[in-house]
């Protein structure tokens, strides 16, 4: 199947403002791109690209004073299959983990393992290890949090989400990641496109989505505590320790985001 993806962001800057953008589809999906997701700036500005320490493609710009529109319109090929479920995947002992997975066991800006460790072991210490334990964490987070955009705030951490019992998709992911790490399971934050392909209506307002990956049995597997069912059509943009590593824009000066639109739809051939 093919999926059309894109976004339109409009920033209003009172002065020239440097920005770092994480908006490009992840390099692991490059071979799937039918129409590339080139970043278009209006008015045009110089764009410098680089790969960050997590392997994500990022762009550097200096937004001019006034309005700046950033957009893309792309098409990506997808298998059309739902997220994999590998119930037999075992938990890898910490001493056997590859070096590159260890950073995803540690606490981070939004995932306070120190504050949640005792709670995690009380809740999940007797659950089956491996896939079953990660799924038990997802089930708990899915039931524990009440979803609502009115509950979103940029400073909200996993512990605050657990305490307040409300949040948006990134909060579900942060809490699940923190609980996995407390249980010695490496977990990393993911952001990208996730539409409503294969889901019944009504459909909500489209946004960039947040989910996570857990390292089990030598592989990284996708989990989604917000939806808590296998979904079709994820298009990864970036991975990191938490949302701080994969912000769609990091701005170095005052600005207002006046428009935010994300699109992801199945392409239906005539």
JSON list of C-alpha atoms in Angstrom, two decimals, residues 93-227:
[
{"chain": "A", "resi": 93, "resn": "UNK", "atom": "CA", "xyz": [19.50, -10.14, 30.80]},
{"chain": "A", "resi": 94, "resn": "UNK", "atom": "CA", "xyz": [21.24, -6.82, 31.40]},
{"chain": "A", "resi": 95, "resn": "UNK", "atom": "CA", "xyz": [24.69, -8.41, 31.23]},
{"chain": "A", "resi": 96, "resn": "UNK", "atom": "CA", "xyz": [23.90, -9.73, 27.74]},
{"chain": "A", "resi": 97, "resn": "UNK", "atom": "CA", "xyz": [22.56, -6.49, 26.29]},
{"chain": "A", "resi": 98, "resn": "UNK", "atom": "CA", "xyz": [24.54, -4.85, 23.46]},
{"chain": "A", "resi": 99, "resn": "UNK", "atom": "CA", "xyz": [26.36, -1.68, 24.49]},
{"chain": "A", "resi": 100, "resn": "UNK", "atom": "CA", "xyz": [24.16, 0.55, 22.36]},
{"chain": "A", "resi": 101, "resn": "UNK", "atom": "CA", "xyz": [21.02, -0.57, 24.22]},
{"chain": "A", "resi": 102, "resn": "UNK", "atom": "CA", "xyz": [22.30, 0.38, 27.68]},
{"chain": "A", "resi": 103, "resn": "UNK", "atom": "CA", "xyz": [21.51, 4.09, 27.38]},
{"chain": "A", "resi": 104, "resn": "UNK", "atom": "CA", "xyz": [17.84, 3.11, 26.99]},
{"chain": "A", "resi": 105, "resn": "UNK", "atom": "CA", "xyz": [17.89, 1.52, 30.45]},
{"chain": "A", "resi": 106, "resn": "UNK", "atom": "CA", "xyz": [18.76, 4.81, 32.15]},
{"chain": "A", "resi": 107, "resn": "UNK", "atom": "CA", "xyz": [16.58, 7.61, 33.43]},
{"chain": "A", "resi": 108, "resn": "UNK", "atom": "CA", "xyz": [16.15, 10.62, 31.15]},
{"chain": "A", "resi": 109, "resn": "UNK", "atom": "CA", "xyz": [14.51, 14.06, 31.07]},
{"chain": "A", "resi": 110, "resn": "UNK", "atom": "CA", "xyz": [10.92, 12.80, 30.91]},
{"chain": "A", "resi": 111, "resn": "UNK", "atom": "CA", "xyz": [11.39, 9.25, 32.22]},
{"chain": "A", "resi": 112, "resn": "UNK", "atom": "CA", "xyz": [12.35, 9.34, 35.91]},
{"chain": "A", "resi": 113, "resn": "UNK", "atom": "CA", "xyz": [13.24, 5.74, 36.66]},
{"chain": "A", "resi": 114, "resn": "UNK", "atom": "CA", "xyz": [14.39, 6.66, 40.16]},
{"chain": "A", "resi": 115, "resn": "UNK", "atom": "CA", "xyz": [10.93, 7.96, 41.13]},
{"chain": "A", "resi": 116, "resn": "UNK", "atom": "CA", "xyz": [9.05, 5.04, 39.56]},
{"chain": "A", "resi": 117, "resn": "UNK", "atom": "CA", "xyz": [11.27, 2.04, 40.32]},
{"chain": "A", "resi": 118, "resn": "UNK", "atom": "CA", "xyz": [9.55, 0.92, 43.52]},
{"chain": "A", "resi": 119, "resn": "UNK", "atom": "CA", "xyz": [6.11, 1.31, 41.94]},
{"chain": "A", "resi": 120, "resn": "UNK", "atom": "CA", "xyz": [7.20, -0.64, 38.85]},
{"chain": "A", "resi": 121, "resn": "UNK", "atom": "CA", "xyz": [8.47, -3.60, 40.84]},
{"chain": "A", "resi": 122, "resn": "UNK", "atom": "CA", "xyz": [5.33, -3.65, 42.98]},
{"chain": "A", "resi": 123, "resn": "UNK", "atom": "CA", "xyz": [3.14, -3.67, 39.87]},
{"chain": "A", "resi": 124, "resn": "UNK", "atom": "CA", "xyz": [5.11, -5.93, 37.53]},
{"chain": "A", "resi": 125, "resn": "UNK", "atom": "CA", "xyz": [7.57, -7.91, 39.63]},
{"chain": "A", "resi": 126, "resn": "UNK", "atom": "CA", "xyz": [5.40, -11.03, 39.38]},
{"chain": "A", "resi": 127, "resn": "UNK", "atom": "CA", "xyz": [4.46, -10.74, 35.71]},
{"chain": "A", "resi": 128, "resn": "UNK", "atom": "CA", "xyz": [6.00, -13.03, 33.07]},
{"chain": "A", "resi": 129, "resn": "UNK", "atom": "CA", "xyz": [9.29, -11.68, 31.76]},
{"chain": "A", "resi": 130, "resn": "UNK", "atom": "CA", "xyz": [9.82, -10.70, 28.16]},
{"chain": "A", "resi": 131, "resn": "UNK", "atom": "CA", "xyz": [6.97, -9.78, 25.83]},
{"chain": "A", "resi": 132, "resn": "UNK", "atom": "CA", "xyz": [4.35, -10.52, 28.47]},
{"chain": "A", "resi": 133, "resn": "UNK", "atom": "CA", "xyz": [5.88, -8.02, 30.87]},
{"chain": "A", "resi": 134, "resn": "UNK", "atom": "CA", "xyz": [6.03, -5.21, 28.31]},
{"chain": "A", "resi": 135, "resn": "UNK", "atom": "CA", "xyz": [2.44, -5.94, 27.32]},
{"chain": "A", "resi": 136, "resn": "UNK", "atom": "CA", "xyz": [1.39, -5.90, 31.00]},
{"chain": "A", "resi": 137, "resn": "UNK", "atom": "CA", "xyz": [2.99, -2.46, 31.29]},
{"chain": "A", "resi": 138, "resn": "UNK", "atom": "CA", "xyz": [1.15, -1.24, 28.19]},
{"chain": "A", "resi": 139, "resn": "UNK", "atom": "CA", "xyz": [-2.15, -2.61, 29.52]},
{"chain": "A", "resi": 140, "resn": "UNK", "atom": "CA", "xyz": [-1.61, -0.83, 32.83]},
{"chain": "A", "resi": 141, "resn": "UNK", "atom": "CA", "xyz": [-0.65, 2.51, 31.25]},
{"chain": "A", "resi": 142, "resn": "UNK", "atom": "CA", "xyz": [-3.52, 2.31, 28.77]},
{"chain": "A", "resi": 143, "resn": "UNK", "atom": "CA", "xyz": [-6.02, 1.82, 31.59]},
{"chain": "A", "resi": 144, "resn": "UNK", "atom": "CA", "xyz": [-4.35, 4.19, 34.06]},
{"chain": "A", "resi": 145, "resn": "UNK", "atom": "CA", "xyz": [-4.33, 7.34, 31.88]},
{"chain": "A", "resi": 146, "resn": "UNK", "atom": "CA", "xyz": [-7.31, 9.34, 30.63]},
{"chain": "A", "resi": 147, "resn": "UNK", "atom": "CA", "xyz": [-6.55, 10.76, 27.18]},
{"chain": "A", "resi": 148, "resn": "UNK", "atom": "CA", "xyz": [-7.22, 14.41, 26.32]},
{"chain": "A", "resi": 149, "resn": "UNK", "atom": "CA", "xyz": [-5.40, 17.19, 24.47]},
{"chain": "A", "resi": 150, "resn": "UNK", "atom": "CA", "xyz": [-6.40, 19.54, 27.27]},
{"chain": "A", "resi": 151, "resn": "UNK", "atom": "CA", "xyz": [-4.04, 17.57, 29.53]},
{"chain": "A", "resi": 152, "resn": "UNK", "atom": "CA", "xyz": [-0.97, 18.19, 27.34]},
{"chain": "A", "resi": 153, "resn": "UNK", "atom": "CA", "xyz": [1.96, 20.29, 28.49]},
{"chain": "A", "resi": 154, "resn": "UNK", "atom": "CA", "xyz": [5.54, 20.31, 27.29]},
{"chain": "A", "resi": 155, "resn": "UNK", "atom": "CA", "xyz": [7.06, 19.83, 30.75]},
{"chain": "A", "resi": 156, "resn": "UNK", "atom": "CA", "xyz": [4.99, 16.79, 31.78]},
{"chain": "A", "resi": 157, "resn": "UNK", "atom": "CA", "xyz": [7.09, 13.81, 32.88]},
{"chain": "A", "resi": 158, "resn": "UNK", "atom": "CA", "xyz": [6.37, 10.12, 33.32]},
{"chain": "A", "resi": 159, "resn": "UNK", "atom": "CA", "xyz": [6.05, 10.45, 37.08]},
{"chain": "A", "resi": 160, "resn": "UNK", "atom": "CA", "xyz": [3.65, 13.40, 36.73]},
{"chain": "A", "resi": 161, "resn": "UNK", "atom": "CA", "xyz": [1.62, 11.42, 34.20]},
{"chain": "A", "resi": 162, "resn": "UNK", "atom": "CA", "xyz": [1.42, 8.48, 36.60]},
{"chain": "A", "resi": 163, "resn": "UNK", "atom": "CA", "xyz": [0.40, 10.76, 39.47]},
{"chain": "A", "resi": 164, "resn": "UNK", "atom": "CA", "xyz": [-2.14, 12.85, 37.49]},
{"chain": "A", "resi": 165, "resn": "UNK", "atom": "CA", "xyz": [-3.50, 9.91, 35.47]},
{"chain": "A", "resi": 166, "resn": "UNK", "atom": "CA", "xyz": [-4.06, 12.08, 32.38]},
{"chain": "A", "resi": 167, "resn": "UNK", "atom": "CA", "xyz": [-2.13, 12.82, 29.20]},
{"chain": "A", "resi": 168, "resn": "UNK", "atom": "CA", "xyz": [-1.64, 12.56, 25.45]},
{"chain": "A", "resi": 169, "resn": "UNK", "atom": "CA", "xyz": [0.21, 9.94, 23.38]},
{"chain": "A", "resi": 170, "resn": "UNK", "atom": "CA", "xyz": [3.69, 11.13, 24.36]},
{"chain": "A", "resi": 171, "resn": "UNK", "atom": "CA", "xyz": [2.74, 10.84, 28.04]},
{"chain": "A", "resi": 172, "resn": "UNK", "atom": "CA", "xyz": [1.54, 7.26, 27.57]},
{"chain": "A", "resi": 173, "resn": "UNK", "atom": "CA", "xyz": [4.85, 6.47, 25.87]},
{"chain": "A", "resi": 174, "resn": "UNK", "atom": "CA", "xyz": [6.96, 8.18, 28.54]},
{"chain": "A", "resi": 175, "resn": "UNK", "atom": "CA", "xyz": [5.27, 6.32, 31.38]},
{"chain": "A", "resi": 176, "resn": "UNK", "atom": "CA", "xyz": [5.52, 2.95, 29.63]},
{"chain": "A", "resi": 177, "resn": "UNK", "atom": "CA", "xyz": [9.18, 3.59, 28.76]},
{"chain": "A", "resi": 178, "resn": "UNK", "atom": "CA", "xyz": [10.03, 4.53, 32.33]},
{"chain": "A", "resi": 179, "resn": "UNK", "atom": "CA", "xyz": [8.30, 1.44, 33.72]},
{"chain": "A", "resi": 180, "resn": "UNK", "atom": "CA", "xyz": [10.07, -0.83, 31.20]},
{"chain": "A", "resi": 181, "resn": "UNK", "atom": "CA", "xyz": [13.44, 0.64, 32.13]},
{"chain": "A", "resi": 182, "resn": "UNK", "atom": "CA", "xyz": [12.67, 0.13, 35.82]},
{"chain": "A", "resi": 183, "resn": "UNK", "atom": "CA", "xyz": [12.11, -3.55, 34.99]},
{"chain": "A", "resi": 184, "resn": "UNK", "atom": "CA", "xyz": [15.51, -3.75, 33.18]},
{"chain": "A", "resi": 185, "resn": "UNK", "atom": "CA", "xyz": [13.99, -3.67, 29.68]},
{"chain": "A", "resi": 186, "resn": "UNK", "atom": "CA", "xyz": [15.58, -1.13, 27.31]},
{"chain": "A", "resi": 187, "resn": "UNK", "atom": "CA", "xyz": [12.94, 1.17, 25.84]},
{"chain": "A", "resi": 188, "resn": "UNK", "atom": "CA", "xyz": [13.21, 4.11, 23.46]},
{"chain": "A", "resi": 189, "resn": "UNK", "atom": "CA", "xyz": [10.81, 6.85, 22.41]},
{"chain": "A", "resi": 190, "resn": "UNK", "atom": "CA", "xyz": [9.56, 7.07, 18.80]},
{"chain": "A", "resi": 191, "resn": "UNK", "atom": "CA", "xyz": [7.75, 9.81, 16.94]},
{"chain": "A", "resi": 192, "resn": "UNK", "atom": "CA", "xyz": [6.26, 9.74, 13.48]},
{"chain": "A", "resi": 193, "resn": "UNK", "atom": "CA", "xyz": [3.11, 9.56, 11.38]},
{"chain": "A", "resi": 194, "resn": "UNK", "atom": "CA", "xyz": [0.25, 7.28, 12.40]},
{"chain": "A", "resi": 195, "resn": "UNK", "atom": "CA", "xyz": [-3.06, 7.64, 10.61]},
{"chain": "A", "resi": 196, "resn": "UNK", "atom": "CA", "xyz": [-6.38, 5.87, 11.04]},
{"chain": "A", "resi": 197, "resn": "UNK", "atom": "CA", "xyz": [-5.79, 3.20, 8.39]},
{"chain": "A", "resi": 198, "resn": "UNK", "atom": "CA", "xyz": [-7.79, 0.10, 9.25]},
{"chain": "A", "resi": 199, "resn": "UNK", "atom": "CA", "xyz": [-9.62, 1.81, 12.11]},
{"chain": "A", "resi": 200, "resn": "UNK", "atom": "CA", "xyz": [-13.37, 2.51, 12.26]},
{"chain": "A", "resi": 201, "resn": "UNK", "atom": "CA", "xyz": [-14.62, 6.11, 12.41]},
{"chain": "A", "resi": 202, "resn": "UNK", "atom": "CA", "xyz": [-14.95, 8.63, 13.93]},
{"chain": "A", "resi": 203, "resn": "UNK", "atom": "CA", "xyz": [-11.44, 9.90, 13.28]},
{"chain": "A", "resi": 204, "resn": "UNK", "atom": "CA", "xyz": [-9.70, 12.46, 15.47]},
{"chain": "A", "resi": 205, "resn": "UNK", "atom": "CA", "xyz": [-7.57, 15.42, 14.47]},
{"chain": "A", "resi": 206, "resn": "UNK", "atom": "CA", "xyz": [-4.31, 14.25, 12.93]},
{"chain": "A", "resi": 207, "resn": "UNK", "atom": "CA", "xyz": [-1.06, 14.90, 14.79]},
{"chain": "A", "resi": 208, "resn": "UNK", "atom": "CA", "xyz": [2.42, 13.47, 14.97]},
{"chain": "A", "resi": 209, "resn": "UNK", "atom": "CA", "xyz": [2.21, 10.35, 17.13]},
{"chain": "A", "resi": 210, "resn": "UNK", "atom": "CA", "xyz": [4.36, 9.08, 19.98]},
{"chain": "A", "resi": 211, "resn": "UNK", "atom": "CA", "xyz": [4.98, 5.38, 20.70]},
{"chain": "A", "resi": 212, "resn": "UNK", "atom": "CA", "xyz": [7.95, 3.32, 21.89]},
{"chain": "A", "resi": 213, "resn": "UNK", "atom": "CA", "xyz": [10.16, 0.36, 21.11]},
{"chain": "A", "resi": 214, "resn": "UNK", "atom": "CA", "xyz": [11.34, -2.25, 23.63]},
{"chain": "A", "resi": 215, "resn": "UNK", "atom": "CA", "xyz": [14.43, -4.41, 23.21]},
{"chain": "A", "resi": 216, "resn": "UNK", "atom": "CA", "xyz": [13.59, -8.10, 23.56]},
{"chain": "A", "resi": 217, "resn": "UNK", "atom": "CA", "xyz": [15.42, -11.20, 22.38]},
{"chain": "A", "resi": 218, "resn": "UNK", "atom": "CA", "xyz": [17.88, -9.29, 20.21]},
{"chain": "A", "resi": 219, "resn": "UNK", "atom": "CA", "xyz": [15.33, -7.07, 18.45]},
{"chain": "A", "resi": 220, "resn": "UNK", "atom": "CA", "xyz": [13.53, -3.75, 18.92]},
{"chain": "A", "resi": 221, "resn": "UNK", "atom": "CA", "xyz": [9.74, -4.21, 18.85]},
{"chain": "A", "resi": 222, "resn": "UNK", "atom": "CA", "xyz": [7.01, -1.59, 18.53]},
{"chain": "A", "resi": 223, "resn": "UNK", "atom": "CA", "xyz": [4.58, -1.01, 21.40]},
{"chain": "A", "resi": 224, "resn": "UNK", "atom": "CA", "xyz": [1.89, 1.63, 21.74]},
{"chain": "A", "resi": 225, "resn": "UNK", "atom": "CA", "xyz": [0.40, 2.14, 25.19]},
{"chain": "A", "resi": 226, "resn": "UNK", "atom": "CA", "xyz": [-1.97, 4.83, 23.92]},
{"chain": "A", "resi": 227, "resn": "UNK", "atom": "CA", "xyz": [-3.76, 2.67, 21.35]}
]
